Coordinates of C-alpha atoms and ligand atoms in Angstrom, one line a residue:
M1 CA 0.0 0.0 0.0
R2 CA 1.4 3.4 -0.9
Q3 CA 2.0 5.7 2.1
R4 CA -0.3 8.7 1.8
S5 CA 1.0 12.2 2.4
W6 CA 0.2 13.7 5.8
W7 CA -1.7 16.5 4.1
N8 CA -3.9 14.3 2.0
G9 CA -7.2 14.4 3.9
A10 CA -5.8 16.4 6.7
V11 CA -7.8 19.0 8.7
I12 CA -6.0 22.3 8.9
Y13 CA -7.1 24.7 11.6
H14 CA -6.7 28.4 10.7
V15 CA -5.6 30.6 13.6
Y16 CA -6.0 34.4 13.3
P17 CA -3.4 35.2 16.0
R18 CA -4.8 38.6 16.9
S19 CA -8.0 37.1 18.0
F20 CA -6.9 33.7 19.6
L21 CA -5.7 34.3 23.1
D22 CA -4.0 37.3 24.7
T23 CA -1.4 36.4 27.4
N24 CA 0.1 39.8 28.2
G25 CA -3.0 41.9 28.6
D26 CA -2.7 44.3 25.7
G27 CA -6.0 43.2 24.1
V28 CA -4.4 41.5 21.2
G29 CA -3.8 37.7 20.8
D30 CA -0.2 36.5 20.7
L31 CA 2.1 33.6 19.9
S32 CA 2.2 32.5 23.6
G33 CA -1.6 32.4 23.5
I34 CA -1.5 30.0 20.6
S35 CA 1.1 27.8 22.4
R36 CA -1.1 27.7 25.5
R37 CA -4.1 26.4 23.5
I38 CA -2.2 23.7 21.7
P39 CA -3.7 21.1 24.0
Y40 CA -7.1 22.3 23.0
L41 CA -6.3 22.0 19.3
S42 CA -4.7 18.6 19.7
S43 CA -7.6 17.2 21.7
L44 CA -10.0 18.7 19.1
G45 CA -8.3 16.3 16.6
V46 CA -7.0 18.6 13.8
D47 CA -3.8 17.7 12.0
A48 CA -2.2 21.1 11.4
L49 CA -2.4 24.8 12.2
W50 CA -2.1 27.6 9.7
L51 CA -1.2 31.0 11.3
S52 CA -2.1 34.3 9.7
P53 CA 0.9 36.7 9.7
F54 CA 2.7 37.5 12.9
F55 CA 5.7 39.3 11.3
S56 CA 6.9 42.8 11.9
S57 CA 4.3 45.1 10.4
P58 CA 2.8 48.6 10.6
M59 CA -0.5 46.6 10.9
E60 CA -2.4 48.7 8.4
D61 CA -3.7 45.4 7.0
F62 CA -3.2 43.6 10.3
G63 CA 0.0 41.9 9.4
Y64 CA -0.5 41.3 5.7
D65 CA 1.7 44.4 5.2
I66 CA 5.1 43.1 6.2
R67 CA 8.0 45.3 7.2
D68 CA 10.4 42.5 8.0
H69 CA 9.7 39.0 6.8
T70 CA 11.9 37.3 9.3
A71 CA 11.1 39.2 12.5
V72 CA 8.2 38.4 14.9
D73 CA 6.3 41.6 15.5
P74 CA 6.7 42.5 19.2
L75 CA 2.9 42.7 19.4
F76 CA 2.9 38.9 19.0
G77 CA 6.0 38.1 21.0
K78 CA 9.6 37.2 20.3
A79 CA 11.4 34.8 18.0
A80 CA 11.7 32.5 21.0
D81 CA 7.9 32.4 21.4
F82 CA 7.6 31.2 17.8
D83 CA 10.2 28.5 18.5
E84 CA 8.3 27.4 21.5
L85 CA 5.0 27.3 19.5
I86 CA 6.6 25.1 16.9
D87 CA 8.1 22.8 19.6
T88 CA 4.8 22.6 21.5
A89 CA 2.8 21.9 18.4
H90 CA 5.2 19.3 17.0
G91 CA 5.3 17.7 20.5
H92 CA 1.5 17.3 20.2
G93 CA 1.8 15.9 16.7
L94 CA 0.5 19.0 15.0
R95 CA 2.1 20.5 11.9
V96 CA 2.5 24.2 11.6
L97 CA 1.9 26.2 8.4
I98 CA 2.5 29.9 8.3
D99 CA 1.3 32.7 6.0
Y100 CA 3.7 33.6 3.2
V101 CA 2.9 37.0 1.6
P102 CA 4.9 37.2 -1.6
N103 CA 2.9 39.8 -3.7
H104 CA 3.5 42.9 -1.6
T105 CA 5.5 44.3 1.3
A106 CA 4.7 47.2 3.6
A107 CA 5.9 50.5 2.2
E108 CA 8.0 50.7 5.4
H109 CA 10.0 47.6 4.2
P110 CA 13.7 48.5 3.6
W111 CA 13.4 47.1 0.1
F112 CA 10.7 49.7 -0.8
Q113 CA 12.4 52.4 1.1
E114 CA 15.4 51.9 -1.1
S115 CA 13.3 51.5 -4.3
R116 CA 11.4 54.7 -3.8
K117 CA 14.6 56.8 -3.6
G118 CA 14.4 57.3 -7.4
P119 CA 14.9 55.8 -10.8
G120 CA 18.6 55.3 -10.0
S121 CA 18.0 53.1 -6.9
H122 CA 19.5 49.6 -7.2
R123 CA 16.2 48.3 -5.9
R124 CA 14.0 50.4 -8.2
D125 CA 13.0 47.4 -10.3
W126 CA 12.1 45.3 -7.2
Y127 CA 8.7 47.0 -7.4
T128 CA 6.7 48.2 -10.5
W129 CA 7.3 51.8 -11.3
R130 CA 5.9 53.5 -14.5
E131 CA 5.6 56.8 -16.1
P132 CA 2.1 58.3 -16.2
A133 CA -0.2 57.4 -19.1
P134 CA 0.5 59.5 -22.2
G135 CA -2.3 61.9 -21.3
G136 CA -1.4 61.9 -17.7
G137 CA -2.8 59.8 -14.8
P138 CA -2.2 56.2 -13.8
P139 CA -0.4 53.9 -16.3
N140 CA -3.4 51.6 -16.7
N141 CA -6.9 51.0 -15.4
W142 CA -6.1 48.4 -12.8
I143 CA -7.9 48.9 -9.4
T144 CA -7.3 47.6 -6.0
L145 CA -9.6 45.2 -4.1
F146 CA -10.8 48.4 -2.4
G147 CA -11.9 49.7 -5.8
E148 CA -9.3 52.6 -6.0
S149 CA -6.6 53.0 -8.7
A150 CA -3.8 50.4 -8.1
W151 CA -1.3 53.1 -8.9
T152 CA 0.1 55.9 -6.6
R153 CA 2.3 58.7 -7.9
E154 CA 5.5 59.7 -6.1
P155 CA 5.8 63.4 -6.5
E156 CA 9.7 63.4 -6.6
S157 CA 10.1 61.2 -9.7
G158 CA 6.6 61.8 -11.1
Q159 CA 6.4 58.0 -11.5
Y160 CA 3.6 55.7 -10.3
Y161 CA 4.1 52.5 -8.3
L162 CA 1.8 49.5 -8.4
H163 CA -0.2 48.2 -5.4
S164 CA -2.9 45.6 -5.6
F165 CA -4.1 46.6 -2.1
L166 CA -3.4 49.7 0.0
P167 CA -1.0 52.4 -1.3
S168 CA 1.1 51.4 1.8
M169 CA 1.4 47.8 0.4
P170 CA 3.4 48.1 -2.9
D171 CA 3.6 45.0 -5.1
L172 CA 6.9 43.3 -5.5
N173 CA 8.1 42.7 -9.1
W174 CA 8.5 38.9 -9.4
R175 CA 9.9 39.3 -12.9
N176 CA 13.1 40.5 -11.3
P177 CA 15.2 37.4 -10.4
D178 CA 16.6 39.2 -7.3
V179 CA 13.1 39.5 -5.9
R180 CA 12.5 35.8 -6.4
N181 CA 15.8 34.9 -4.7
A182 CA 15.1 37.2 -1.8
M183 CA 11.6 35.9 -1.3
F184 CA 12.8 32.3 -1.6
D185 CA 15.3 33.1 1.1
V186 CA 12.4 34.2 3.3
A187 CA 10.8 30.8 2.8
R188 CA 14.1 29.1 3.6
F189 CA 14.4 31.1 6.8
W190 CA 11.1 29.7 8.1
L191 CA 11.6 26.2 6.8
D192 CA 14.9 26.2 8.6
R193 CA 13.0 27.2 11.7
G194 CA 10.9 24.2 11.4
V195 CA 7.6 25.2 9.7
D196 CA 5.8 22.5 7.8
G197 CA 4.8 24.8 5.0
F198 CA 3.1 27.9 3.9
R199 CA -0.3 29.3 2.9
V200 CA 0.7 31.5 -0.1
D201 CA -1.2 34.8 0.1
C202 CA -2.8 36.0 -3.1
A203 CA -1.1 33.3 -5.1
P204 CA -2.3 34.3 -8.6
L205 CA -1.0 37.9 -8.2
L206 CA 2.7 37.2 -8.7
A207 CA 2.5 37.1 -12.4
K208 CA 0.8 40.0 -14.1
D209 CA 0.7 40.9 -17.8
P210 CA 4.2 42.0 -18.6
E211 CA 2.8 44.8 -20.9
L212 CA 0.5 46.0 -18.1
R213 CA -2.5 46.1 -20.4
D214 CA -5.8 47.4 -19.2
N215 CA -8.3 44.9 -17.7
P216 CA -11.5 44.6 -19.8
P217 CA -14.8 45.6 -18.3
A218 CA -16.7 42.8 -16.5
A219 CA -19.0 40.9 -18.7
A220 CA -22.4 39.7 -17.5
G221 CA -22.2 36.3 -15.8
T222 CA -18.5 36.5 -15.1
L223 CA -19.1 36.9 -11.4
A224 CA -21.0 33.6 -10.8
H225 CA -20.1 32.1 -7.4
H226 CA -18.5 35.3 -6.3
R227 CA -19.4 37.5 -3.3
P228 CA -20.0 41.0 -4.5
M229 CA -16.8 43.1 -4.0
G230 CA -18.1 46.6 -4.9
D231 CA -16.1 48.5 -7.6
Y232 CA -13.6 45.7 -7.9
D233 CA -16.3 43.7 -9.8
S234 CA -16.5 46.3 -12.6
Q235 CA -13.5 44.7 -14.3
Q236 CA -12.5 41.2 -15.5
H237 CA -9.2 40.7 -13.7
L238 CA -7.5 39.2 -16.7
N239 CA -4.3 41.2 -16.8
D240 CA -3.5 42.0 -13.2
Q241 CA -3.0 38.4 -12.1
G242 CA -2.7 34.8 -13.2
H243 CA -0.4 35.3 -16.2
P244 CA 0.9 31.9 -17.4
D245 CA 4.3 32.7 -16.1
I246 CA 2.9 32.0 -12.7
H247 CA 3.5 28.3 -13.2
G248 CA 7.3 28.7 -13.4
I249 CA 7.3 30.5 -10.1
Y250 CA 5.3 27.7 -8.3
R251 CA 7.3 24.9 -9.9
D252 CA 10.5 26.6 -8.5
F253 CA 8.7 27.0 -5.1
R254 CA 7.8 23.4 -5.1
T255 CA 11.4 22.4 -5.8
L256 CA 12.4 24.5 -2.9
L257 CA 9.9 22.9 -0.6
D258 CA 10.8 19.4 -1.8
S259 CA 14.4 20.0 -1.0
Y260 CA 13.5 19.9 2.7
G261 CA 12.9 16.8 4.7
D262 CA 13.8 13.2 4.0
T263 CA 11.2 12.8 1.4
P264 CA 9.6 15.3 -1.0
G265 CA 6.1 16.3 0.0
E266 CA 6.7 16.8 3.7
R267 CA 6.7 20.6 3.5
I268 CA 3.8 22.0 1.6
S269 CA 2.1 25.0 0.1
L270 CA -1.6 26.0 0.2
G271 CA -2.5 28.6 -2.3
E272 CA -5.0 31.4 -1.7
I273 CA -6.8 31.3 -5.1
H274 CA -10.1 33.1 -5.5
E275 CA -10.8 31.5 -8.9
Y276 CA -14.3 30.1 -9.5
D277 CA -13.7 28.7 -13.0
W278 CA -12.6 25.3 -11.8
S279 CA -10.5 24.4 -14.8
A280 CA -8.5 27.6 -14.3
W281 CA -8.3 26.9 -10.5
S282 CA -7.0 23.4 -11.2
R283 CA -4.0 24.6 -13.2
Y284 CA -2.4 25.7 -9.9
F285 CA -1.7 22.0 -9.1
G286 CA 0.7 22.1 -12.1
R287 CA 0.6 19.8 -15.1
D288 CA 2.5 17.1 -13.3
L289 CA 1.2 18.0 -9.8
D290 CA 4.5 19.8 -9.4
E291 CA 3.2 23.3 -8.3
I292 CA 1.0 24.1 -5.3
H293 CA 0.2 21.1 -3.2
L294 CA -3.2 22.3 -2.1
P295 CA -4.8 25.2 -4.1
L296 CA -7.5 26.4 -1.8
N297 CA -11.0 26.2 -3.1
F298 CA -13.4 28.8 -1.7
G299 CA -16.5 27.6 -3.6
L300 CA -18.4 26.7 -0.4
L301 CA -18.2 30.3 0.7
Q302 CA -19.8 31.5 -2.5
T303 CA -22.5 28.8 -2.9
P304 CA -26.1 29.2 -1.8
W305 CA -26.9 26.8 1.1
R306 CA -29.2 24.6 -1.0
P307 CA -28.6 20.9 -1.6
G308 CA -28.7 21.2 -5.4
A309 CA -26.2 24.1 -5.4
V310 CA -23.8 22.4 -3.0
R311 CA -23.9 19.1 -4.9
E312 CA -23.3 20.9 -8.2
L313 CA -20.3 22.7 -6.7
V314 CA -18.7 19.6 -5.2
Q315 CA -19.2 17.7 -8.5
A316 CA -17.8 20.5 -10.6
V317 CA -14.7 20.8 -8.4
L318 CA -14.1 17.1 -8.4
R319 CA -14.6 16.9 -12.2
A320 CA -12.0 19.6 -12.7
L321 CA -9.5 18.0 -10.3
P322 CA -6.4 16.6 -12.0
H323 CA -5.9 12.8 -11.5
A324 CA -4.4 12.0 -8.1
A325 CA -4.7 15.7 -6.9
V326 CA -6.2 16.3 -3.5
P327 CA -9.2 18.7 -3.3
T328 CA -9.5 21.3 -0.6
W329 CA -12.6 22.8 1.1
V330 CA -12.8 26.0 3.0
M331 CA -15.9 26.9 5.1
G332 CA -14.7 30.1 6.7
S333 CA -11.9 32.6 6.8
H334 CA -10.7 35.9 8.2
D335 CA -11.8 37.5 5.0
D336 CA -15.4 36.3 4.7
P337 CA -18.6 36.5 6.8
R338 CA -18.9 33.7 9.4
V339 CA -20.4 30.5 8.3
A340 CA -23.0 30.6 11.1
A341 CA -24.1 34.0 9.7
R342 CA -24.2 32.7 6.1
V343 CA -26.2 29.5 6.8
G344 CA -27.9 30.4 10.1
A345 CA -27.1 29.1 13.6
A346 CA -29.4 26.1 13.2
Q347 CA -27.5 25.0 10.1
A348 CA -24.0 25.6 11.4
P349 CA -23.7 22.0 12.6
N350 CA -24.6 20.8 9.1
A351 CA -22.0 23.0 7.6
M352 CA -19.4 21.5 9.9
M353 CA -20.6 18.0 9.0
L354 CA -20.3 18.8 5.3
L355 CA -16.8 20.3 5.7
L356 CA -15.5 17.3 7.6
T357 CA -17.1 14.6 5.4
L358 CA -16.1 15.8 1.9
P359 CA -13.2 14.0 0.3
G360 CA -9.9 15.9 0.6
T361 CA -8.3 18.4 2.9
A362 CA -10.4 20.7 5.0
V363 CA -9.6 24.1 6.4
L364 CA -11.5 25.0 9.6
Y365 CA -11.4 28.7 10.7
N366 CA -11.0 29.4 14.4
G367 CA -14.2 30.0 16.1
D368 CA -16.3 28.1 13.6
E369 CA -16.1 25.0 15.9
L370 CA -18.0 27.1 18.4
G371 CA -20.5 28.5 16.0
L372 CA -19.2 32.1 16.4
P373 CA -21.7 34.5 14.7
N374 CA -20.6 37.6 12.8
A375 CA -19.7 40.2 15.5
D376 CA -21.7 43.3 15.7
I377 CA -19.2 46.1 15.2
A378 CA -20.3 49.7 15.7
P379 CA -19.1 52.0 12.9
A380 CA -16.7 53.7 15.3
D381 CA -15.0 50.4 16.1
I382 CA -14.3 49.3 12.6
R383 CA -10.6 48.4 12.2
D384 CA -10.4 46.7 8.8
P385 CA -9.1 48.9 6.0
W386 CA -11.7 47.4 3.7
G387 CA -14.4 48.2 6.2
L388 CA -13.2 51.7 6.7
R389 CA -13.5 52.3 2.9
N390 CA -16.7 50.3 2.4
P391 CA -18.5 49.3 5.7
G392 CA -20.5 46.6 3.8
L393 CA -17.2 44.8 3.0
S394 CA -15.7 44.9 6.5
R395 CA -14.0 41.7 7.5
D396 CA -14.1 42.6 11.2
P397 CA -17.3 40.7 12.0
A398 CA -15.4 37.4 11.3
R399 CA -12.3 38.4 13.3
S400 CA -13.8 38.8 16.8
P401 CA -11.8 37.2 19.6
M402 CA -12.3 33.6 20.8
P403 CA -14.6 33.3 23.8
W404 CA -12.8 30.8 26.0
H405 CA -14.7 30.7 29.3
D406 CA -17.1 32.6 31.5
G407 CA -15.9 35.8 33.2
P408 CA -14.6 39.2 32.1
N409 CA -13.7 39.3 28.4
A410 CA -14.6 35.6 28.1
G411 CA -11.1 34.7 29.0
F412 CA -9.6 36.1 25.8
T413 CA -7.7 38.9 27.6
T414 CA -7.2 40.1 31.1
P415 CA -10.2 41.7 32.9
G416 CA -10.4 45.4 32.4
T417 CA -8.6 45.3 29.1
R418 CA -10.4 46.3 25.9
P419 CA -10.1 43.5 23.3
W420 CA -8.9 44.9 19.9
L421 CA -12.3 44.0 18.5
P422 CA -15.5 43.5 20.5
L423 CA -16.2 40.0 21.8
T424 CA -19.3 38.1 20.8
L425 CA -20.7 34.9 22.1
P426 CA -22.1 32.0 20.1
P427 CA -25.5 30.6 21.0
G428 CA -23.8 27.5 22.4
G429 CA -21.7 29.6 24.8
T430 CA -17.9 29.7 25.4
A431 CA -15.5 27.0 24.6
A432 CA -15.5 25.8 28.2
A433 CA -19.3 25.6 28.3
Q434 CA -19.4 23.7 25.0
E435 CA -16.6 21.4 26.2
V436 CA -18.9 19.9 28.8
D437 CA -22.1 19.9 26.6
P438 CA -22.3 16.7 24.5
R439 CA -24.8 18.4 22.3
S440 CA -22.6 21.5 21.5
L441 CA -21.1 22.3 18.1
L442 CA -17.7 21.8 19.7
S443 CA -18.6 18.3 20.8
L444 CA -19.9 17.6 17.3
T445 CA -16.7 18.9 15.7
R446 CA -14.6 16.7 18.0
A447 CA -16.8 13.6 17.2
L448 CA -16.5 14.3 13.5
L449 CA -12.8 14.7 13.6
S450 CA -12.5 11.5 15.6
L451 CA -14.7 9.6 13.1
R452 CA -12.6 11.0 10.3
R453 CA -9.4 9.8 11.9
N454 CA -10.7 6.3 12.3
H455 CA -12.6 5.9 9.0
P456 CA -10.7 5.8 5.7
A457 CA -13.9 6.5 3.8
L458 CA -13.7 10.1 5.1
G459 CA -11.0 12.4 4.1
T460 CA -9.5 10.3 1.3
G461 CA -12.3 8.1 0.0
T462 CA -14.8 8.6 -2.9
V463 CA -18.1 10.4 -2.8
E464 CA -21.4 9.5 -4.5
F465 CA -24.4 11.8 -4.4
L466 CA -27.8 10.2 -4.0
D467 CA -31.1 11.5 -5.3
G468 CA -33.9 12.1 -2.8
P469 CA -35.9 15.0 -1.5
T470 CA -34.7 18.4 -2.8
E471 CA -34.3 19.6 0.8
V472 CA -31.7 17.0 1.6
L473 CA -28.1 16.7 0.6
A474 CA -27.2 13.0 0.6
Y475 CA -24.0 11.2 -0.3
T476 CA -22.1 8.1 0.5
R477 CA -18.4 8.0 1.2
S478 CA -16.4 4.9 0.5
A479 CA -12.9 4.0 1.4
P480 CA -10.2 4.4 -1.2
P481 CA -9.4 1.1 -3.0
E482 CA -6.2 0.5 -1.1
T483 CA -7.8 0.6 2.3
A484 CA -11.2 -0.8 1.6
F485 CA -11.7 -4.2 3.2
A486 CA -8.0 -4.2 4.1
S487 CA -8.8 -6.2 7.2
G488 CA -11.3 -8.6 6.0
S489 CA -14.4 -6.6 5.4
D490 CA -15.5 -6.4 9.0
S491 CA -17.8 -3.5 9.7
N492 CA -15.5 -2.5 12.7
S493 CA -12.5 -2.1 10.4
G494 CA -13.7 1.3 9.6
S495 CA -13.8 0.4 5.9
E496 CA -17.5 0.2 5.4
P497 CA -19.2 3.0 3.5
L498 CA -20.9 5.9 5.3
L499 CA -24.0 7.7 4.3
I500 CA -24.4 11.4 5.1
T501 CA -27.8 13.1 5.0
L502 CA -28.1 16.8 5.7
N503 CA -31.5 18.3 6.0
L504 CA -31.0 21.9 5.0
T505 CA -34.5 23.0 6.1
D506 CA -36.2 23.5 9.4
R507 CA -38.9 20.9 8.6
A508 CA -38.9 17.1 9.2
I509 CA -38.2 15.3 5.9
P510 CA -38.7 11.6 5.1
I511 CA -35.7 10.0 3.4
D512 CA -36.9 6.5 2.6
R513 CA -35.8 7.1 -1.0
V514 CA -32.3 7.9 0.0
L515 CA -32.0 4.9 2.4
G516 CA -33.3 2.5 -0.2
D517 CA -33.4 -1.2 0.5
R518 CA -30.2 -1.1 2.6
R519 CA -30.4 -1.1 6.4
W520 CA -28.7 1.9 7.8
A521 CA -28.5 3.2 11.3
R522 CA -27.5 6.7 12.5
H523 CA -24.0 6.7 13.9
L524 CA -23.8 10.4 14.5
T525 CA -26.5 13.1 14.4
T526 CA -26.8 16.8 15.0
A527 CA -30.4 16.4 16.1
P528 CA -31.4 17.1 19.8
A529 CA -32.6 14.5 22.3
A530 CA -33.6 11.1 21.1
S531 CA -37.2 10.8 20.2
T532 CA -37.0 8.2 17.4
S533 CA -35.0 5.1 16.7
A534 CA -31.5 5.2 15.1
S535 CA -33.0 3.8 11.9
S536 CA -36.0 6.2 11.7
P537 CA -36.2 7.2 8.0
V538 CA -37.2 10.8 8.8
L539 CA -34.7 13.6 9.3
R540 CA -35.7 15.9 12.0
P541 CA -35.7 19.7 11.3
D542 CA -32.1 20.8 10.6
E543 CA -30.8 17.4 11.2
G544 CA -27.5 16.2 9.8
A545 CA -26.7 12.5 10.2
I546 CA -24.0 10.0 9.4
W547 CA -25.2 6.5 8.9
K548 CA -23.5 3.1 9.0
P549 CA -24.8 0.0 7.2
Q550 CA -26.3 -2.5 9.4
F551 CA -25.3 -6.1 8.7
P552 CA -27.9 -8.8 9.1
G553 CA -27.3 -10.9 12.2
R554 CA -25.2 -8.3 13.9
R555 CA -26.4 -6.6 17.0
Q556 CA -27.4 -3.0 16.5
E557 CA -24.5 -0.8 17.5
G558 CA -25.3 0.8 20.8
S559 CA -22.2 2.9 21.4
A560 CA -21.6 5.8 19.2
T561 CA -18.9 8.3 18.4
S562 CA -20.4 10.9 20.7
A563 CA -23.3 11.4 23.1
R564 CA -24.9 13.2 20.2
S565 CA -25.4 9.9 18.4
Q566 CA -27.8 8.3 20.9
C567 CA -30.9 8.3 18.7
Ligands
GLC1 C1 -5.3 38.0 1.4 C2 -5.5 37.9 2.9 C3 -6.2 39.2 3.3 C4 -5.3 40.4 3.0 C5 -4.9 40.4 1.5 C6 -3.7 41.3 1.3 O1 -6.5 38.0 0.7 O2 -6.3 36.8 3.2 O3 -6.6 39.2 4.6 O4 -6.0 41.6 3.2 O5 -4.5 39.1 1.1 O6 -2.6 40.7 1.7
CA2 CA1 -1.1 40.2 23.6

């Protein structure tokens, strides 16, 4: 049997460090806070962490504007705190991935400080500088994600520099080999420090049209599966990202990653790729699966919470997937509204069940295991630069601090300190409260992760959708061929298929058609207190259930993966 890579079918827990746990009472989460919660993450059952940036930064984009790529910002701690985090995580069997932000730096970065000195600077070409357009004004029509011109003019030279985000976040010029070498050295620095890989920020942006041609206006229908982004949506972003030269960059990056560890494939890359044309998205794996290990797929964030739409999405992604590539699923992030807000609190458990039962690698955003809602942020408290420009696009509601336990500031920071963003509580209460409630979303998440670990059909197996009532998303998961029936087809071997049924409505729905002639019994359910038998062919309102086949002559399984499964 071929050994499968650790990241194939892994669950990666995304930590937003500012909002995780504050240990020094300044209202902002820090690296020591993450170390302190490693036992929580390890007992939850995830495989790896991905940390959003904690590097030296003026924090105009909360760390995605980097001033020094190899220094820990004092707000988050010291270099030694990072070493301790890595050691603690590895000691608990958790891998650690960190954010790698290659498209831009902070304007305060010494590279840009040198570059902006003028056309004679030896680092001028590390960024993109251009003369104004012939009639004056910016060199082309590119706009930032905030909807403003992507060019800012420096009065001294009269030239413009390019920035895909804030003017204080100039874009690096990856066509300059010195930039590539310097940024690869940054990756080496962290690999040498022990990280297991990177989440590559804005992965498609590194290769832009070398002639800097205008973007065409957006055509009708080009925004399918895309959250409205204001003025940014007025263009098709054809020339400001994703030029075919991107593939050479990621092939080289893969070679660098593969040069670490005993065997290639130990250190990995996840790519932030907001591409909803799945064949374009799948190119980031590389023709020979020699580029980004796990191009992130944000489809679930953009898809209406309806069985037909979700099924169509999953099938489209899997159809576009290159042979032997591992799909990824993202249900929440620090850039998007909270899943509980998108699907509703009653459906949040179903969203978790879906995320953790789809084939491939899942990314779980911190707080989603507690069902954190979007935080209510008063206009005066908005911190996000997008939110300050366009309150409707603010990402702050998804970035509120983790509520750990009862008491002042829910244990996120010291009593009397104002957290950097207002706290909010999920309907199920704090982590501590959910820990002891077998019916909480946290307990469900733990049960799902435990089932996933013990069941080869989940994570890496195949998926088959079943027809049935339109309110229900139903699919079976079967073990990959090399593990199926490996130990003699016993139902306890974990190799039997599983049936997942998610009722996406608040009405009871009969599912006889889905269950068919086979005898199935619920193994895990999101439904409250038992009122029907494990084999009842009716899904209760909002119920999500995982079923196991019942074998004739076997005693009905009494024990289940969690207390939730007593039906
Ligand atoms: C990515 C990050 C986002 C950040 C942007 C600029 O999209 O996820 O938070 O603002 O890149 O670096
Ligand atoms: Ca702190």
